[in-house]
Amino acid sequence: MVNLAIFVSGNGTNCENIIKYFRDDGEVNVSLVVSSKADAFALQRAAKYGVPSTVLTKQEFNDEQVIMSLLRENHIDYIILAGFLFLIPAFLIRQYDHRIINIHPALLPKFGGKGMYGIHVHEAVKAAGETQTGITIHYVNEKYDNGDIIAQFRTPVSPDDTPETIAEKVHELEQKFFPQVIRENLPLLH
């Protein structure tokens, strides 16, 4: 069995979607949800499906002993970032080289980097007059939104779109493709 940990900071729609996708999978199990915020709604979503969760402060998250003990205790093989806002520390990237997968709500390398998350991304896409946007699913390295790209999916942006309607289009892509791409990129299964 391949065990996933999902790292979250917010609402958790992608987290819930991933949990539901793998719920009856005989090979992949979402074993843990880790949140950077005690009030993240993602924690309630995890509880609804009986997935254990924990909250870590930034200091705890950057403490190698704390995070590595937690991941070892839960036999975590892969880490999935689903709206997680902390920069991943170098020690974790070394331990999980090409086994940390993130989703970004734009077509990287455009509109990535520190501070580019959520509605900020869609506002930037709109302000730049882009005719398309989408999602990028990528491996994580030491820089925000900079790791090797696994897959990208696109959606058109019309002049009438607002940052909110762009967000809705991007969210549809996330819900449709993120779990499937995760499943296809778990080398321990192949």
PDB file of C-alpha atoms in Angstrom:
ATOM      1  CA  MET A   1       0.000   0.000   0.000  1.00  0.00           C
ATOM      2  CA  VAL A   2       1.259   3.464  -0.952  1.00  0.00           C
ATOM      3  CA  ASN A   3       0.501   6.043   1.747  1.00  0.00           C
ATOM      4  CA  LEU A   4      -0.138   9.703   0.972  1.00  0.00           C
ATOM      5  CA  ALA A   5      -0.031  12.725   3.255  1.00  0.00           C
ATOM      6  CA  ILE A   6      -1.919  15.792   2.055  1.00  0.00           C
ATOM      7  CA  PHE A   7      -0.601  19.162   3.278  1.00  0.00           C
ATOM      8  CA  VAL A   8      -3.243  21.907   3.433  1.00  0.00           C
ATOM      9  CA  SER A   9      -3.746  25.469   4.646  1.00  0.00           C
ATOM     10  CA  GLY A  10      -7.335  26.307   3.752  1.00  0.00           C
ATOM     11  CA  ASN A  11     -10.735  25.195   2.524  1.00  0.00           C
ATOM     12  CA  GLY A  12      -9.648  21.754   1.340  1.00  0.00           C
ATOM     13  CA  THR A  13     -11.765  21.065  -1.743  1.00  0.00           C
ATOM     14  CA  ASN A  14      -8.774  19.473  -3.477  1.00  0.00           C
ATOM     15  CA  CYS A  15      -7.943  17.573  -0.294  1.00  0.00           C
ATOM     16  CA  GLU A  16     -11.460  16.151  -0.103  1.00  0.00           C
ATOM     17  CA  ASN A  17     -11.454  15.309  -3.799  1.00  0.00           C
ATOM     18  CA  ILE A  18      -8.195  13.366  -3.419  1.00  0.00           C
ATOM     19  CA  ILE A  19      -9.492  11.518  -0.334  1.00  0.00           C
ATOM     20  CA  LYS A  20     -12.674  10.519  -2.188  1.00  0.00           C
ATOM     21  CA  TYR A  21     -10.736   9.479  -5.306  1.00  0.00           C
ATOM     22  CA  PHE A  22      -8.493   7.070  -3.370  1.00  0.00           C
ATOM     23  CA  ARG A  23     -11.045   5.939  -0.768  1.00  0.00           C
ATOM     24  CA  ASP A  24     -11.706   2.562  -2.411  1.00  0.00           C
ATOM     25  CA  ASP A  25      -8.309   2.213  -4.099  1.00  0.00           C
ATOM     26  CA  GLY A  26      -6.600  -1.038  -3.182  1.00  0.00           C
ATOM     27  CA  GLU A  27      -3.105   0.370  -3.708  1.00  0.00           C
ATOM     28  CA  VAL A  28      -3.190   3.999  -2.528  1.00  0.00           C
ATOM     29  CA  ASN A  29      -4.363   5.321   0.835  1.00  0.00           C
ATOM     30  CA  VAL A  30      -4.601   8.890   2.129  1.00  0.00           C
ATOM     31  CA  SER A  31      -3.128   8.253   5.568  1.00  0.00           C
ATOM     32  CA  LEU A  32      -2.723  11.749   6.954  1.00  0.00           C
ATOM     33  CA  VAL A  33      -3.737  15.377   6.470  1.00  0.00           C
ATOM     34  CA  VAL A  34      -1.310  18.002   7.808  1.00  0.00           C
ATOM     35  CA  SER A  35      -2.518  21.589   8.151  1.00  0.00           C
ATOM     36  CA  SER A  36      -0.646  24.815   8.750  1.00  0.00           C
ATOM     37  CA  LYS A  37      -3.795  26.355  10.261  1.00  0.00           C
ATOM     38  CA  ALA A  38      -5.950  25.056  13.116  1.00  0.00           C
ATOM     39  CA  ASP A  39      -9.075  26.583  11.557  1.00  0.00           C
ATOM     40  CA  ALA A  40      -8.545  25.165   8.041  1.00  0.00           C
ATOM     41  CA  PHE A  41     -11.844  23.710   6.829  1.00  0.00           C
ATOM     42  CA  ALA A  42      -9.796  20.938   5.202  1.00  0.00           C
ATOM     43  CA  LEU A  43      -9.473  19.395   8.682  1.00  0.00           C
ATOM     44  CA  GLN A  44     -13.250  18.971   8.891  1.00  0.00           C
ATOM     45  CA  ARG A  45     -13.255  17.444   5.413  1.00  0.00           C
ATOM     46  CA  ALA A  46     -10.571  14.939   6.476  1.00  0.00           C
ATOM     47  CA  ALA A  47     -12.517  14.049   9.644  1.00  0.00           C
ATOM     48  CA  LYS A  48     -15.654  13.418   7.577  1.00  0.00           C
ATOM     49  CA  TYR A  49     -13.806  10.576   5.821  1.00  0.00           C
ATOM     50  CA  GLY A  50     -11.996   9.310   8.904  1.00  0.00           C
ATOM     51  CA  VAL A  51      -8.568  10.486   7.755  1.00  0.00           C
ATOM     52  CA  PRO A  52      -6.290  11.367  10.702  1.00  0.00           C
ATOM     53  CA  SER A  53      -5.059  14.949  10.735  1.00  0.00           C
ATOM     54  CA  THR A  54      -2.709  17.185  12.644  1.00  0.00           C
ATOM     55  CA  VAL A  55      -1.863  20.881  12.792  1.00  0.00           C
ATOM     56  CA  LEU A  56       1.746  22.053  12.775  1.00  0.00           C
ATOM     57  CA  THR A  57       3.042  25.539  13.459  1.00  0.00           C
ATOM     58  CA  LYS A  58       5.617  26.954  11.062  1.00  0.00           C
ATOM     59  CA  GLN A  59       8.297  26.277  13.684  1.00  0.00           C
ATOM     60  CA  GLU A  60       7.198  22.635  14.047  1.00  0.00           C
ATOM     61  CA  PHE A  61       6.980  22.213  10.290  1.00  0.00           C
ATOM     62  CA  ASN A  62      10.555  23.419   9.877  1.00  0.00           C
ATOM     63  CA  ASP A  63      11.814  21.155  12.675  1.00  0.00           C
ATOM     64  CA  GLU A  64      13.233  18.062  10.978  1.00  0.00           C
ATOM     65  CA  GLN A  65      12.701  15.868  14.044  1.00  0.00           C
ATOM     66  CA  VAL A  66       9.013  16.809  14.341  1.00  0.00           C
ATOM     67  CA  ILE A  67       7.957  16.459  10.710  1.00  0.00           C
ATOM     68  CA  MET A  68      10.086  13.418   9.866  1.00  0.00           C
ATOM     69  CA  SER A  69       8.852  11.568  12.985  1.00  0.00           C
ATOM     70  CA  LEU A  70       5.258  12.319  12.002  1.00  0.00           C
ATOM     71  CA  LEU A  71       5.786  11.105   8.433  1.00  0.00           C
ATOM     72  CA  ARG A  72       7.636   7.956   9.546  1.00  0.00           C
ATOM     73  CA  GLU A  73       4.974   7.085  12.141  1.00  0.00           C
ATOM     74  CA  ASN A  74       2.344   7.264   9.391  1.00  0.00           C
ATOM     75  CA  HIS A  75       4.491   5.380   6.827  1.00  0.00           C
ATOM     76  CA  ILE A  76       4.158   8.235   4.314  1.00  0.00           C
ATOM     77  CA  ASP A  77       5.498   7.481   0.828  1.00  0.00           C
ATOM     78  CA  TYR A  78       4.345  10.652  -0.974  1.00  0.00           C
ATOM     79  CA  ILE A  79       3.342  14.163   0.040  1.00  0.00           C
ATOM     80  CA  ILE A  80       0.640  16.037  -1.855  1.00  0.00           C
ATOM     81  CA  LEU A  81       0.372  19.811  -1.479  1.00  0.00           C
ATOM     82  CA  ALA A  82      -3.221  20.975  -1.880  1.00  0.00           C
ATOM     83  CA  GLY A  83      -3.317  24.676  -1.090  1.00  0.00           C
ATOM     84  CA  PHE A  84      -0.390  24.501   1.317  1.00  0.00           C
ATOM     85  CA  LEU A  85       1.304  27.867   1.799  1.00  0.00           C
ATOM     86  CA  PHE A  86       4.565  27.120   3.655  1.00  0.00           C
ATOM     87  CA  LEU A  87       7.784  26.761   1.690  1.00  0.00           C
ATOM     88  CA  ILE A  88       8.913  23.140   1.924  1.00  0.00           C
ATOM     89  CA  PRO A  89      12.221  22.870   3.831  1.00  0.00           C
ATOM     90  CA  ALA A  90      15.278  21.450   2.068  1.00  0.00           C
ATOM     91  CA  PHE A  91      15.546  18.435   4.384  1.00  0.00           C
ATOM     92  CA  LEU A  92      12.028  17.331   3.417  1.00  0.00           C
ATOM     93  CA  ILE A  93      12.737  17.766  -0.290  1.00  0.00           C
ATOM     94  CA  ARG A  94      15.867  15.613   0.072  1.00  0.00           C
ATOM     95  CA  GLN A  95      13.958  12.890   1.948  1.00  0.00           C
ATOM     96  CA  TYR A  96      11.081  12.932  -0.548  1.00  0.00           C
ATOM     97  CA  ASP A  97      12.913  13.731  -3.782  1.00  0.00           C
ATOM     98  CA  HIS A  98      10.353  13.668  -6.627  1.00  0.00           C
ATOM     99  CA  ARG A  99       7.763  12.394  -4.155  1.00  0.00           C
ATOM    100  CA  ILE A 100       6.225  15.774  -3.236  1.00  0.00           C
ATOM    101  CA  ILE A 101       3.572  16.879  -5.740  1.00  0.00           C
ATOM    102  CA  ASN A 102       1.982  20.342  -5.819  1.00  0.00           C
ATOM    103  CA  ILE A 103      -0.826  21.913  -7.805  1.00  0.00           C
ATOM    104  CA  HIS A 104      -0.661  25.549  -8.885  1.00  0.00           C
ATOM    105  CA  PRO A 105      -3.670  27.464 -10.282  1.00  0.00           C
ATOM    106  CA  ALA A 106      -1.903  28.876 -13.355  1.00  0.00           C
ATOM    107  CA  LEU A 107       0.291  27.774 -16.249  1.00  0.00           C
ATOM    108  CA  LEU A 108       3.766  27.904 -14.770  1.00  0.00           C
ATOM    109  CA  PRO A 109       6.261  29.468 -15.157  1.00  0.00           C
ATOM    110  CA  LYS A 110       3.791  32.362 -15.446  1.00  0.00           C
ATOM    111  CA  PHE A 111       2.095  33.644 -12.293  1.00  0.00           C
ATOM    112  CA  GLY A 112       4.086  31.587  -9.811  1.00  0.00           C
ATOM    113  CA  GLY A 113       6.268  32.337  -6.830  1.00  0.00           C
ATOM    114  CA  LYS A 114       5.874  33.681  -3.323  1.00  0.00           C
ATOM    115  CA  GLY A 115       2.504  35.323  -2.747  1.00  0.00           C
ATOM    116  CA  MET A 116       0.981  33.838  -5.894  1.00  0.00           C
ATOM    117  CA  TYR A 117      -1.839  31.710  -4.565  1.00  0.00           C
ATOM    118  CA  GLY A 118      -5.619  31.705  -4.650  1.00  0.00           C
ATOM    119  CA  ILE A 119      -7.379  34.778  -6.011  1.00  0.00           C
ATOM    120  CA  HIS A 120      -4.055  36.655  -6.324  1.00  0.00           C
ATOM    121  CA  VAL A 121      -3.137  34.377  -9.228  1.00  0.00           C
ATOM    122  CA  HIS A 122      -6.452  34.893 -11.032  1.00  0.00           C
ATOM    123  CA  GLU A 123      -6.266  38.665 -10.546  1.00  0.00           C
ATOM    124  CA  ALA A 124      -2.791  38.633 -12.124  1.00  0.00           C
ATOM    125  CA  VAL A 125      -3.996  36.501 -15.051  1.00  0.00           C
ATOM    126  CA  LYS A 126      -6.870  38.941 -15.665  1.00  0.00           C
ATOM    127  CA  ALA A 127      -4.637  42.022 -15.321  1.00  0.00           C
ATOM    128  CA  ALA A 128      -2.156  40.575 -17.828  1.00  0.00           C
ATOM    129  CA  GLY A 129      -4.900  40.092 -20.422  1.00  0.00           C
ATOM    130  CA  GLU A 130      -4.183  36.378 -20.789  1.00  0.00           C
ATOM    131  CA  THR A 131      -6.368  34.439 -23.223  1.00  0.00           C
ATOM    132  CA  GLN A 132      -5.829  31.161 -21.393  1.00  0.00           C
ATOM    133  CA  THR A 133      -4.907  29.886 -17.979  1.00  0.00           C
ATOM    134  CA  GLY A 134      -5.072  26.556 -16.243  1.00  0.00           C
ATOM    135  CA  ILE A 135      -3.350  24.357 -13.713  1.00  0.00           C
ATOM    136  CA  THR A 136       0.167  23.059 -13.340  1.00  0.00           C
ATOM    137  CA  ILE A 137       0.897  19.891 -11.414  1.00  0.00           C
ATOM    138  CA  HIS A 138       4.589  19.704 -10.542  1.00  0.00           C
ATOM    139  CA  TYR A 139       7.198  18.205  -8.265  1.00  0.00           C
ATOM    140  CA  VAL A 140       8.393  20.438  -5.451  1.00  0.00           C
ATOM    141  CA  ASN A 141      11.912  21.792  -5.088  1.00  0.00           C
ATOM    142  CA  GLU A 142      13.442  24.472  -2.834  1.00  0.00           C
ATOM    143  CA  LYS A 143      11.719  27.382  -4.613  1.00  0.00           C
ATOM    144  CA  TYR A 144       8.032  28.232  -4.819  1.00  0.00           C
ATOM    145  CA  ASP A 145       6.394  26.813  -7.976  1.00  0.00           C
ATOM    146  CA  ASN A 146       9.718  25.932  -9.578  1.00  0.00           C
ATOM    147  CA  GLY A 147       9.945  22.101  -9.655  1.00  0.00           C
ATOM    148  CA  ASP A 148       9.741  19.820 -12.677  1.00  0.00           C
ATOM    149  CA  ILE A 149       6.344  20.052 -14.375  1.00  0.00           C
ATOM    150  CA  ILE A 150       4.356  16.810 -14.496  1.00  0.00           C
ATOM    151  CA  ALA A 151       1.248  18.043 -16.353  1.00  0.00           C
ATOM    152  CA  GLN A 152      -0.623  21.166 -17.380  1.00  0.00           C
ATOM    153  CA  PHE A 153      -4.277  21.575 -18.332  1.00  0.00           C
ATOM    154  CA  ARG A 154      -5.686  24.706 -19.965  1.00  0.00           C
ATOM    155  CA  THR A 155      -8.913  26.675 -20.062  1.00  0.00           C
ATOM    156  CA  PRO A 156      -9.744  29.775 -22.111  1.00  0.00           C
ATOM    157  CA  VAL A 157     -10.021  33.214 -20.538  1.00  0.00           C
ATOM    158  CA  SER A 158     -12.472  35.599 -22.173  1.00  0.00           C
ATOM    159  CA  PRO A 159     -12.451  39.398 -21.872  1.00  0.00           C
ATOM    160  CA  ASP A 160     -15.693  39.087 -19.844  1.00  0.00           C
ATOM    161  CA  ASP A 161     -14.120  36.807 -17.226  1.00  0.00           C
ATOM    162  CA  THR A 162     -13.527  38.154 -13.734  1.00  0.00           C
ATOM    163  CA  PRO A 163     -10.927  36.790 -11.319  1.00  0.00           C
ATOM    164  CA  GLU A 164     -13.802  34.882  -9.695  1.00  0.00           C
ATOM    165  CA  THR A 165     -15.001  33.250 -12.940  1.00  0.00           C
ATOM    166  CA  ILE A 166     -11.396  32.412 -13.808  1.00  0.00           C
ATOM    167  CA  ALA A 167     -11.098  30.780 -10.374  1.00  0.00           C
ATOM    168  CA  GLU A 168     -14.197  28.662 -11.098  1.00  0.00           C
ATOM    169  CA  LYS A 169     -12.764  27.448 -14.422  1.00  0.00           C
ATOM    170  CA  VAL A 170      -9.435  26.593 -12.802  1.00  0.00           C
ATOM    171  CA  HIS A 171     -11.182  24.813  -9.929  1.00  0.00           C
ATOM    172  CA  GLU A 172     -13.018  22.584 -12.431  1.00  0.00           C
ATOM    173  CA  LEU A 173      -9.669  21.553 -13.919  1.00  0.00           C
ATOM    174  CA  GLU A 174      -8.252  20.862 -10.448  1.00  0.00           C
ATOM    175  CA  GLN A 175     -11.174  18.645  -9.504  1.00  0.00           C
ATOM    176  CA  LYS A 176     -11.076  16.763 -12.801  1.00  0.00           C
ATOM    177  CA  PHE A 177      -7.353  16.147 -13.184  1.00  0.00           C
ATOM    178  CA  PHE A 178      -5.384  16.417  -9.914  1.00  0.00           C
ATOM    179  CA  PRO A 179      -6.194  12.998  -8.357  1.00  0.00           C
ATOM    180  CA  GLN A 180      -5.757  11.222 -11.698  1.00  0.00           C
ATOM    181  CA  VAL A 181      -2.337  12.806 -12.300  1.00  0.00           C
ATOM    182  CA  ILE A 182      -1.267  11.912  -8.764  1.00  0.00           C
ATOM    183  CA  ARG A 183      -2.272   8.276  -9.393  1.00  0.00           C
ATOM    184  CA  GLU A 184      -0.313   8.173 -12.660  1.00  0.00           C
ATOM    185  CA  ASN A 185       2.827   9.597 -11.030  1.00  0.00           C
ATOM    186  CA  LEU A 186       3.405   7.300  -8.087  1.00  0.00           C
ATOM    187  CA  PRO A 187       6.498   5.355  -9.188  1.00  0.00           C
ATOM    188  CA  LEU A 188       6.190   2.999  -6.214  1.00  0.00           C
ATOM    189  CA  LEU A 189       3.117   1.563  -7.936  1.00  0.00           C
ATOM    190  CA  HIS A 190       4.829   0.892 -11.252  1.00  0.00           C
TER     191      HIS A 190
END
